[in-house]
Amino acid sequence: AIQMTQSPSSLSASVGDRVTITCRTSQAIRDDLGWYQQKPGKAPKLLIYSSSSLQTGVPSRFSGSGSGTFFTLTISSLQPEDFATYYCLQDYNYPLTFGQGTKVEF
Amino acid sequence: QVQLQESGPGLVKPSETLSLTCTVSGGSISDYYWTWIRQPPGKGLEWIGYIYYSGNTKYNPSLESRAAISLDTSKNQFSLKLTSVTAADTAVYYCARRVATKPVYCFDHWGQGTLVTVSS
């Protein structure tokens, strides 16, 4: 199985901050990586697919980049509703595997 | 608007079988990979497996011997059975729709999740 290393596991930030989360994979996965946001008690929500494609309806302050084994999710200006946990997911081969999550908090 | 809704018992005894159903509304069940994902309390997400609308299935090797996913196209439902459960299977179980049409791969719709507790 492809191992996912997501970092940091948590970070403290303020409204307006630029936030970057990284995800490394144990083998190259082209650009078959997505990012999901999860708020407490809720299902994950798709933000980014294919490494850099913004899901319909997701604010443009979210962006993704990377290919191969290194990927980033960037929030350009953190908003109050962005405090949540973020997961990367490799969609390249089976079993599909998630990163460990990054909790973004005050 | 596509919606998914999980249903099933919230409490299962150890060694018994966990059974959940996901009802899909607002869209066709064709051309997608219908998936189960779980999340133990306070932990990360684990992919369990999928069933394609044609009936093909694939499972996480860690659960393959105990998991079975089936599809009822007449009811727009798919189901998960997990046998011989233990406390380690206690989790929120999500059903989700996976798009897997090159170059797009993603889970674009999710159910709200249902907590299943394994306890006597």
PDB file of C-alpha atoms in Angstrom:
ATOM      1  CA  ALA A   1       0.000   0.000   0.000  1.00  0.00           C
ATOM      2  CA  ILE A   2       1.119   3.554  -0.700  1.00  0.00           C
ATOM      3  CA  GLN A   3       2.110   5.298   2.507  1.00  0.00           C
ATOM      4  CA  MET A   4       1.010   8.879   3.014  1.00  0.00           C
ATOM      5  CA  THR A   5       2.961  11.329   5.142  1.00  0.00           C
ATOM      6  CA  GLN A   6       0.998  14.473   5.835  1.00  0.00           C
ATOM      7  CA  SER A   7       2.442  17.383   7.766  1.00  0.00           C
ATOM      8  CA  PRO A   8       2.086  19.086  10.053  1.00  0.00           C
ATOM      9  CA  SER A   9      -0.338  17.047  12.142  1.00  0.00           C
ATOM     10  CA  SER A  10      -1.679  20.283  13.559  1.00  0.00           C
ATOM     11  CA  LEU A  11      -1.042  23.969  13.244  1.00  0.00           C
ATOM     12  CA  SER A  12      -2.140  27.150  14.927  1.00  0.00           C
ATOM     13  CA  ALA A  13      -3.106  30.045  12.718  1.00  0.00           C
ATOM     14  CA  SER A  14      -5.088  33.253  12.659  1.00  0.00           C
ATOM     15  CA  VAL A  15      -7.681  34.670  10.338  1.00  0.00           C
ATOM     16  CA  GLY A  16      -5.935  36.081   7.280  1.00  0.00           C
ATOM     17  CA  ASP A  17      -2.900  33.801   7.531  1.00  0.00           C
ATOM     18  CA  ARG A  18      -1.520  31.882   4.587  1.00  0.00           C
ATOM     19  CA  VAL A  19      -1.494  28.181   5.451  1.00  0.00           C
ATOM     20  CA  THR A  20       0.314  25.366   3.660  1.00  0.00           C
ATOM     21  CA  ILE A  21      -0.135  21.653   4.298  1.00  0.00           C
ATOM     22  CA  THR A  22       2.049  19.035   2.645  1.00  0.00           C
ATOM     23  CA  CYS A  23       1.532  15.425   1.686  1.00  0.00           C
ATOM     24  CA  ARG A  24       4.260  13.015   0.598  1.00  0.00           C
ATOM     25  CA  THR A  25       3.626   9.616  -0.902  1.00  0.00           C
ATOM     26  CA  SER A  26       5.851   6.546  -0.696  1.00  0.00           C
ATOM     27  CA  GLN A  27       5.761   6.136  -4.452  1.00  0.00           C
ATOM     28  CA  ALA A  28       4.945   8.341  -7.421  1.00  0.00           C
ATOM     29  CA  ILE A  29       1.239   8.797  -8.045  1.00  0.00           C
ATOM     30  CA  ARG A  30       1.220  11.229 -11.003  1.00  0.00           C
ATOM     31  CA  ASP A  31      -1.319  13.862  -9.939  1.00  0.00           C
ATOM     32  CA  ASP A  32      -3.897  11.427  -8.549  1.00  0.00           C
ATOM     33  CA  LEU A  33      -4.289  13.184  -5.221  1.00  0.00           C
ATOM     34  CA  GLY A  34      -7.191  14.945  -3.594  1.00  0.00           C
ATOM     35  CA  TRP A  35      -7.711  17.138  -0.556  1.00  0.00           C
ATOM     36  CA  TYR A  36     -10.681  16.922   1.786  1.00  0.00           C
ATOM     37  CA  GLN A  37     -11.861  19.157   4.589  1.00  0.00           C
ATOM     38  CA  GLN A  38     -13.624  17.711   7.626  1.00  0.00           C
ATOM     39  CA  LYS A  39     -15.375  19.624  10.368  1.00  0.00           C
ATOM     40  CA  PRO A  40     -16.308  18.008  13.690  1.00  0.00           C
ATOM     41  CA  GLY A  41     -19.249  15.638  13.385  1.00  0.00           C
ATOM     42  CA  LYS A  42     -19.440  16.075   9.620  1.00  0.00           C
ATOM     43  CA  ALA A  43     -18.451  14.052   6.577  1.00  0.00           C
ATOM     44  CA  PRO A  44     -15.341  15.031   4.658  1.00  0.00           C
ATOM     45  CA  LYS A  45     -15.864  17.509   1.843  1.00  0.00           C
ATOM     46  CA  LEU A  46     -13.960  17.479  -1.434  1.00  0.00           C
ATOM     47  CA  LEU A  47     -11.842  20.598  -1.978  1.00  0.00           C
ATOM     48  CA  ILE A  48      -9.285  19.672  -4.626  1.00  0.00           C
ATOM     49  CA  TYR A  49      -8.974  16.740  -7.023  1.00  0.00           C
ATOM     50  CA  SER A  50      -6.268  15.755  -9.479  1.00  0.00           C
ATOM     51  CA  SER A  51      -3.772  17.650  -7.314  1.00  0.00           C
ATOM     52  CA  SER A  52      -4.800  21.134  -8.438  1.00  0.00           C
ATOM     53  CA  SER A  53      -8.384  21.167  -9.726  1.00  0.00           C
ATOM     54  CA  LEU A  54     -10.779  23.124  -7.551  1.00  0.00           C
ATOM     55  CA  GLN A  55     -14.097  21.403  -6.879  1.00  0.00           C
ATOM     56  CA  THR A  56     -17.141  23.401  -7.956  1.00  0.00           C
ATOM     57  CA  GLY A  57     -18.279  25.748  -5.235  1.00  0.00           C
ATOM     58  CA  VAL A  58     -15.022  25.718  -3.271  1.00  0.00           C
ATOM     59  CA  PRO A  59     -13.595  29.194  -2.629  1.00  0.00           C
ATOM     60  CA  SER A  60     -10.603  30.211  -4.727  1.00  0.00           C
ATOM     61  CA  ARG A  61      -8.474  30.819  -1.616  1.00  0.00           C
ATOM     62  CA  PHE A  62      -7.911  27.047  -1.667  1.00  0.00           C
ATOM     63  CA  SER A  63      -5.323  25.775  -4.103  1.00  0.00           C
ATOM     64  CA  GLY A  64      -3.372  22.597  -4.619  1.00  0.00           C
ATOM     65  CA  SER A  65      -0.186  21.713  -6.414  1.00  0.00           C
ATOM     66  CA  GLY A  66       2.298  18.923  -6.915  1.00  0.00           C
ATOM     67  CA  SER A  67       2.871  15.712  -8.770  1.00  0.00           C
ATOM     68  CA  GLY A  68       4.839  12.532  -8.285  1.00  0.00           C
ATOM     69  CA  THR A  69       5.433  12.214  -4.562  1.00  0.00           C
ATOM     70  CA  PHE A  70       5.059  15.728  -3.154  1.00  0.00           C
ATOM     71  CA  PHE A  71       1.850  17.745  -2.893  1.00  0.00           C
ATOM     72  CA  THR A  72       0.680  20.881  -1.146  1.00  0.00           C
ATOM     73  CA  LEU A  73      -2.635  22.417  -0.145  1.00  0.00           C
ATOM     74  CA  THR A  74      -2.555  26.171   0.365  1.00  0.00           C
ATOM     75  CA  ILE A  75      -5.166  28.414   1.917  1.00  0.00           C
ATOM     76  CA  SER A  76      -4.218  31.907   0.829  1.00  0.00           C
ATOM     77  CA  SER A  77      -6.100  33.828   3.511  1.00  0.00           C
ATOM     78  CA  LEU A  78      -7.560  31.740   6.302  1.00  0.00           C
ATOM     79  CA  GLN A  79     -11.206  32.414   7.105  1.00  0.00           C
ATOM     80  CA  PRO A  80     -13.084  31.507  10.309  1.00  0.00           C
ATOM     81  CA  GLU A  81     -14.940  28.702   8.517  1.00  0.00           C
ATOM     82  CA  ASP A  82     -11.646  27.103   7.449  1.00  0.00           C
ATOM     83  CA  PHE A  83     -10.759  25.871  10.931  1.00  0.00           C
ATOM     84  CA  ALA A  84     -11.075  22.148  10.369  1.00  0.00           C
ATOM     85  CA  THR A  85      -9.069  18.981   9.715  1.00  0.00           C
ATOM     86  CA  TYR A  86      -7.655  18.413   6.243  1.00  0.00           C
ATOM     87  CA  TYR A  87      -6.830  15.059   4.663  1.00  0.00           C
ATOM     88  CA  CYS A  88      -5.003  14.138   1.504  1.00  0.00           C
ATOM     89  CA  LEU A  89      -6.029  11.003  -0.385  1.00  0.00           C
ATOM     90  CA  GLN A  90      -4.079   9.120  -3.028  1.00  0.00           C
ATOM     91  CA  ASP A  91      -6.389   7.890  -5.763  1.00  0.00           C
ATOM     92  CA  TYR A  92      -3.678   6.227  -7.854  1.00  0.00           C
ATOM     93  CA  ASN A  93      -3.928   2.611  -6.833  1.00  0.00           C
ATOM     94  CA  TYR A  94      -5.567   0.258  -4.370  1.00  0.00           C
ATOM     95  CA  PRO A  95      -5.958   0.291  -1.496  1.00  0.00           C
ATOM     96  CA  LEU A  96      -6.757   3.988  -1.583  1.00  0.00           C
ATOM     97  CA  THR A  97      -5.024   5.629   1.362  1.00  0.00           C
ATOM     98  CA  PHE A  98      -5.501   8.852   3.296  1.00  0.00           C
ATOM     99  CA  GLY A  99      -2.977  11.024   5.036  1.00  0.00           C
ATOM    100  CA  GLN A 100      -3.137  11.197   8.816  1.00  0.00           C
ATOM    101  CA  GLY A 101      -4.823  14.592   8.792  1.00  0.00           C
ATOM    102  CA  THR A 102      -3.849  18.162   9.654  1.00  0.00           C
ATOM    103  CA  LYS A 103      -5.907  20.004  12.233  1.00  0.00           C
ATOM    104  CA  VAL A 104      -5.979  23.755  11.627  1.00  0.00           C
ATOM    105  CA  GLU A 105      -6.865  25.595  14.814  1.00  0.00           C
ATOM    106  CA  PHE A 106      -6.508  28.927  16.556  1.00  0.00           C
TER     107      PHE A 106
ATOM    108  CA  GLN B   1     -28.785  17.079  -6.092  1.00  0.00           C
ATOM    109  CA  VAL B   2     -27.244  13.709  -5.271  1.00  0.00           C
ATOM    110  CA  GLN B   3     -27.676  12.618  -1.661  1.00  0.00           C
ATOM    111  CA  LEU B   4     -26.439   9.549   0.178  1.00  0.00           C
ATOM    112  CA  GLN B   5     -27.857   8.281   3.466  1.00  0.00           C
ATOM    113  CA  GLU B   6     -26.497   5.488   5.619  1.00  0.00           C
ATOM    114  CA  SER B   7     -28.776   3.306   7.711  1.00  0.00           C
ATOM    115  CA  GLY B   8     -28.331   0.347  10.013  1.00  0.00           C
ATOM    116  CA  PRO B   9     -27.868  -0.682  13.637  1.00  0.00           C
ATOM    117  CA  GLY B  10     -25.748   1.563  15.795  1.00  0.00           C
ATOM    118  CA  LEU B  11     -24.735  -1.236  18.134  1.00  0.00           C
ATOM    119  CA  VAL B  12     -23.329  -4.632  17.169  1.00  0.00           C
ATOM    120  CA  LYS B  13     -22.087  -7.380  19.478  1.00  0.00           C
ATOM    121  CA  PRO B  14     -18.546  -8.724  19.177  1.00  0.00           C
ATOM    122  CA  SER B  15     -18.175 -11.634  16.727  1.00  0.00           C
ATOM    123  CA  GLU B  16     -21.425 -10.695  14.978  1.00  0.00           C
ATOM    124  CA  THR B  17     -21.948  -9.104  11.538  1.00  0.00           C
ATOM    125  CA  LEU B  18     -22.179  -5.388  10.946  1.00  0.00           C
ATOM    126  CA  SER B  19     -24.708  -4.523   8.218  1.00  0.00           C
ATOM    127  CA  LEU B  20     -25.195  -1.081   6.735  1.00  0.00           C
ATOM    128  CA  THR B  21     -27.107   0.243   3.748  1.00  0.00           C
ATOM    129  CA  CYS B  22     -26.576   3.425   1.767  1.00  0.00           C
ATOM    130  CA  THR B  23     -29.507   4.882  -0.161  1.00  0.00           C
ATOM    131  CA  VAL B  24     -28.675   7.071  -3.135  1.00  0.00           C
ATOM    132  CA  SER B  25     -31.167   9.708  -4.219  1.00  0.00           C
ATOM    133  CA  GLY B  26     -31.176  12.462  -6.811  1.00  0.00           C
ATOM    134  CA  GLY B  27     -28.969  10.678  -9.286  1.00  0.00           C
ATOM    135  CA  SER B  28     -28.225   7.508 -11.186  1.00  0.00           C
ATOM    136  CA  ILE B  29     -26.240   4.675  -9.690  1.00  0.00           C
ATOM    137  CA  SER B  30     -24.577   4.032 -13.059  1.00  0.00           C
ATOM    138  CA  ASP B  31     -20.976   4.886 -13.943  1.00  0.00           C
ATOM    139  CA  TYR B  32     -19.732   5.402 -10.404  1.00  0.00           C
ATOM    140  CA  TYR B  33     -17.815   3.491  -7.760  1.00  0.00           C
ATOM    141  CA  TRP B  34     -19.947   3.210  -4.627  1.00  0.00           C
ATOM    142  CA  THR B  35     -17.653   3.173  -1.649  1.00  0.00           C
ATOM    143  CA  TRP B  36     -17.506   2.608   2.089  1.00  0.00           C
ATOM    144  CA  ILE B  37     -15.032   4.512   4.264  1.00  0.00           C
ATOM    145  CA  ARG B  38     -14.750   4.436   8.026  1.00  0.00           C
ATOM    146  CA  GLN B  39     -13.286   6.584  10.785  1.00  0.00           C
ATOM    147  CA  PRO B  40     -12.658   5.318  14.317  1.00  0.00           C
ATOM    148  CA  PRO B  41     -13.470   7.920  16.977  1.00  0.00           C
ATOM    149  CA  GLY B  42     -10.774  10.598  17.033  1.00  0.00           C
ATOM    150  CA  LYS B  43      -8.768   8.938  14.264  1.00  0.00           C
ATOM    151  CA  GLY B  44      -8.227   9.150  10.516  1.00  0.00           C
ATOM    152  CA  LEU B  45     -10.064   7.795   7.498  1.00  0.00           C
ATOM    153  CA  GLU B  46      -9.806   4.243   6.175  1.00  0.00           C
ATOM    154  CA  TRP B  47     -11.010   3.107   2.752  1.00  0.00           C
ATOM    155  CA  ILE B  48     -12.985  -0.144   3.065  1.00  0.00           C
ATOM    156  CA  GLY B  49     -13.876  -0.900  -0.533  1.00  0.00           C
ATOM    157  CA  TYR B  50     -16.181  -0.234  -3.449  1.00  0.00           C
ATOM    158  CA  ILE B  51     -18.698  -1.770  -5.762  1.00  0.00           C
ATOM    159  CA  TYR B  52     -18.936  -0.565  -9.343  1.00  0.00           C
ATOM    160  CA  TYR B  53     -22.383  -0.294 -10.886  1.00  0.00           C
ATOM    161  CA  SER B  54     -21.537  -3.349 -13.005  1.00  0.00           C
ATOM    162  CA  GLY B  55     -21.127  -5.360  -9.807  1.00  0.00           C
ATOM    163  CA  ASN B  56     -17.320  -5.509  -9.657  1.00  0.00           C
ATOM    164  CA  THR B  57     -15.914  -5.095  -6.164  1.00  0.00           C
ATOM    165  CA  LYS B  58     -12.580  -4.289  -4.590  1.00  0.00           C
ATOM    166  CA  TYR B  59     -11.607  -4.259  -0.921  1.00  0.00           C
ATOM    167  CA  ASN B  60      -8.880  -3.057   1.364  1.00  0.00           C
ATOM    168  CA  PRO B  61      -6.626  -6.094   1.955  1.00  0.00           C
ATOM    169  CA  SER B  62      -6.804  -5.367   5.679  1.00  0.00           C
ATOM    170  CA  LEU B  63     -10.554  -6.116   5.608  1.00  0.00           C
ATOM    171  CA  GLU B  64     -10.950  -8.261   2.510  1.00  0.00           C
ATOM    172  CA  SER B  65     -11.596 -11.509   4.358  1.00  0.00           C
ATOM    173  CA  ARG B  66     -14.451  -9.982   6.362  1.00  0.00           C
ATOM    174  CA  ALA B  67     -16.041  -7.358   4.114  1.00  0.00           C
ATOM    175  CA  ALA B  68     -18.665  -7.722   1.421  1.00  0.00           C
ATOM    176  CA  ILE B  69     -20.301  -4.915  -0.561  1.00  0.00           C
ATOM    177  CA  SER B  70     -23.420  -5.505  -2.623  1.00  0.00           C
ATOM    178  CA  LEU B  71     -25.631  -3.393  -4.866  1.00  0.00           C
ATOM    179  CA  ASP B  72     -29.396  -3.242  -5.394  1.00  0.00           C
ATOM    180  CA  THR B  73     -29.939  -1.103  -8.471  1.00  0.00           C
ATOM    181  CA  SER B  74     -33.715  -1.429  -8.264  1.00  0.00           C
ATOM    182  CA  LYS B  75     -33.663   0.376  -4.912  1.00  0.00           C
ATOM    183  CA  ASN B  76     -30.659   2.631  -5.650  1.00  0.00           C
ATOM    184  CA  GLN B  77     -28.927   1.143  -2.627  1.00  0.00           C
ATOM    185  CA  PHE B  78     -25.634  -0.480  -1.820  1.00  0.00           C
ATOM    186  CA  SER B  79     -24.722  -2.319   1.353  1.00  0.00           C
ATOM    187  CA  LEU B  80     -21.774  -3.305   3.515  1.00  0.00           C
ATOM    188  CA  LYS B  81     -21.459  -6.449   5.572  1.00  0.00           C
ATOM    189  CA  LEU B  82     -18.500  -6.852   7.906  1.00  0.00           C
ATOM    190  CA  THR B  83     -18.282 -10.176   9.701  1.00  0.00           C
ATOM    191  CA  SER B  84     -16.683 -11.188  12.997  1.00  0.00           C
ATOM    192  CA  VAL B  85     -16.513  -7.639  14.329  1.00  0.00           C
ATOM    193  CA  THR B  86     -14.433  -6.584  17.303  1.00  0.00           C
ATOM    194  CA  ALA B  87     -14.108  -3.350  19.245  1.00  0.00           C
ATOM    195  CA  ALA B  88     -11.545  -2.232  16.654  1.00  0.00           C
ATOM    196  CA  ASP B  89     -14.392  -1.988  14.132  1.00  0.00           C
ATOM    197  CA  THR B  90     -16.104   0.722  16.179  1.00  0.00           C
ATOM    198  CA  ALA B  91     -16.190   3.719  13.862  1.00  0.00           C
ATOM    199  CA  VAL B  92     -18.268   6.208  11.944  1.00  0.00           C
ATOM    200  CA  TYR B  93     -19.041   4.534   8.625  1.00  0.00           C
ATOM    201  CA  TYR B  94     -19.456   6.728   5.566  1.00  0.00           C
ATOM    202  CA  CYS B  95     -20.788   5.837   2.165  1.00  0.00           C
ATOM    203  CA  ALA B  96     -19.479   7.903  -0.720  1.00  0.00           C
ATOM    204  CA  ARG B  97     -19.656   8.220  -4.476  1.00  0.00           C
ATOM    205  CA  ARG B  98     -16.347   7.950  -6.277  1.00  0.00           C
ATOM    206  CA  VAL B  99     -15.804   9.445  -9.674  1.00  0.00           C
ATOM    207  CA  ALA B 100     -13.137   7.505 -11.544  1.00  0.00           C
ATOM    208  CA  THR B 101     -13.240   8.747 -15.106  1.00  0.00           C
ATOM    209  CA  LYS B 102      -9.800   9.760 -16.363  1.00  0.00           C
ATOM    210  CA  PRO B 103      -8.433  12.219 -15.474  1.00  0.00           C
ATOM    211  CA  VAL B 104     -10.821  12.811 -12.594  1.00  0.00           C
ATOM    212  CA  TYR B 105     -10.662  10.647  -9.504  1.00  0.00           C
ATOM    213  CA  CYS B 106     -12.403  11.831  -6.331  1.00  0.00           C
ATOM    214  CA  PHE B 107     -15.114  11.281  -3.759  1.00  0.00           C
ATOM    215  CA  ASP B 108     -17.564  14.011  -4.707  1.00  0.00           C
ATOM    216  CA  HIS B 109     -20.580  13.075  -2.586  1.00  0.00           C
ATOM    217  CA  TRP B 110     -20.685  11.613   0.915  1.00  0.00           C
ATOM    218  CA  GLY B 111     -23.311  10.424   3.319  1.00  0.00           C
ATOM    219  CA  GLN B 112     -23.499  12.080   6.723  1.00  0.00           C
ATOM    220  CA  GLY B 113     -21.984   9.012   8.396  1.00  0.00           C
ATOM    221  CA  THR B 114     -23.320   6.596  10.960  1.00  0.00           C
ATOM    222  CA  LEU B 115     -21.619   5.566  14.194  1.00  0.00           C
ATOM    223  CA  VAL B 116     -21.420   1.828  14.765  1.00  0.00           C
ATOM    224  CA  THR B 117     -20.283   0.693  18.185  1.00  0.00           C
ATOM    225  CA  VAL B 118     -19.136  -2.871  18.780  1.00  0.00           C
ATOM    226  CA  SER B 119     -19.901  -3.822  22.338  1.00  0.00           C
ATOM    227  CA  SER B 120     -21.618  -6.542  24.295  1.00  0.00           C
TER     228      SER B 120
END
